[in-house]
């Protein structure tokens, strides 16, 4: 039986932390060597971190990245490593260094550069022009990078046609909920179409708004799962690949690339020998490891926890502070923060007003007890009355309206920022995607904050996450009263969210269609929704772009997040919510 022992190092790199990233890579090289692996792979741009964005325009950043790769290279005694870095020739390339026994043997340049959604790689990199096959321990291996594997007749097909029995893709594939399902379907299809083993090494961790979910995976030539790493955790996944079965499969069914297939890349398929010895011969067989994929709510929740932990820790904040209203949004934000950072790093602030229900403070205090966090209470009444007194002359004869409501939200924002300044705590914003989408937020009030954990989480999903966390806790961590009460900003007597918005179970599907699926008002109405309601929602979304531009960054968990994926001009007179009949 011909075998290749492979290790996929699913690591959490930090952009620009060359010392830390090198340490992570070298530690995993040592573990892979101890496990007797022939190849250890690391994610896309593992050396500089992903995405480096305009740091790539700094020559000193590129220099530091190349020096870091030299340190990694020196650590590869007796093993082959594939490491993502930035290569500099006459231009910059998103590259994979193929390193063996202390020597940089070859460099692969990423061919397909994504330029959509969160990606803008064409801004920085040139596309590669070659996808050779590498001989590693007597096995033909095709290395490629992230987007390259998504093309049905791309580099993987060219490499399989040139004799690659294993396709190893290093990736930094950003998370959104459910993405792993169609990503794995695609990888399985590549394995079947090319009669090759496909190994996918993904990054894990949070970087600003992006979260990388890991879930590195290997499929055999028949599309069956050989191994899978855990989601949202660092891990070294080691597996033995039965390369002999690839030969048998190809004898029965020649690979697609040998047929008349037009490739998406005009790649020459030459072979480069890296090492000829069989390092893994004679090793005891490994136990098969296929970690289970998470259920939908667990998956989103773990993404939010990881994104929060990495944003706070990687940016060096001492702790966080959250305005606790007794509502569902602040409750889930506080719960996520405790799971991410520990109770000692999380601080609550209850800020009642003349319009606050006594239950609001009661629920907020009960949540604080359940989470074990320190919480202060500061009434905004005195400050609010001072504002009203100061403005009484200017506002004389004018009925109270949303102005007075927003003053309360802005007082709360000021108090939170005061604690942030005094104690070095980052303010966690508690606005959800439904509110952010429709502008049901107050600039410099409840929009204040340094990080918005749930800004990409629709309101209906917020409730589901609370129920999930309560279930996993085994008790009502988030009090049931919070989940059952009618949502309200409590800025005027008897106020509810539905005074201004459609019910959330109606609003969220319309927002999904309009924002994430880019459907027109006419198309949404055609799905059976009330025309007046759809037009109102579209008008609110379009009219709130200026607010979203001033919102803090937050974690992307949907396919189309505001700011990262969806970028519309503020000055814009295109109105889909006008008459269309």
Short mmCIF file of C-alpha atoms in Angstrom, two decimals, residues 510 513-514 519-536 538 576-578 580-581:
data_model
loop_
_atom_site.label_atom_id
_atom_site.label_comp_id
_atom_site.label_asym_id
_atom_site.label_seq_id
_atom_site.Cartn_x
_atom_site.Cartn_y
_atom_site.Cartn_z
CA UNK A 510 -37.70 40.78 3.97
CA UNK A 513 -34.29 39.05 0.48
CA UNK A 514 -33.47 42.75 0.04
CA UNK A 519 -33.92 41.00 -4.68
CA UNK A 520 -35.93 43.95 -5.91
CA UNK A 521 -38.97 45.32 -4.11
CA UNK A 522 -41.11 43.89 -6.90
CA UNK A 523 -39.59 40.43 -6.51
CA UNK A 524 -40.13 40.46 -2.74
CA UNK A 525 -43.73 41.55 -3.12
CA UNK A 526 -44.07 38.73 -5.64
CA UNK A 527 -43.10 36.30 -2.88
CA UNK A 528 -46.31 37.22 -1.07
CA UNK A 529 -45.23 40.08 1.20
CA UNK A 530 -47.33 43.20 1.65
CA UNK A 531 -46.25 45.90 -0.80
CA UNK A 532 -46.52 48.76 1.70
CA UNK A 533 -44.42 46.86 4.26
CA UNK A 534 -41.73 45.91 1.75
CA UNK A 535 -41.43 49.49 0.51
CA UNK A 536 -41.15 50.77 4.07
CA UNK A 538 -36.48 49.12 1.66
CA UNK A 576 -36.27 50.86 -5.57
CA UNK A 577 -39.05 51.55 -3.13
CA UNK A 578 -40.75 54.04 -5.44
CA UNK A 580 -42.74 50.02 -9.76
CA UNK A 581 -46.05 49.18 -11.40
#
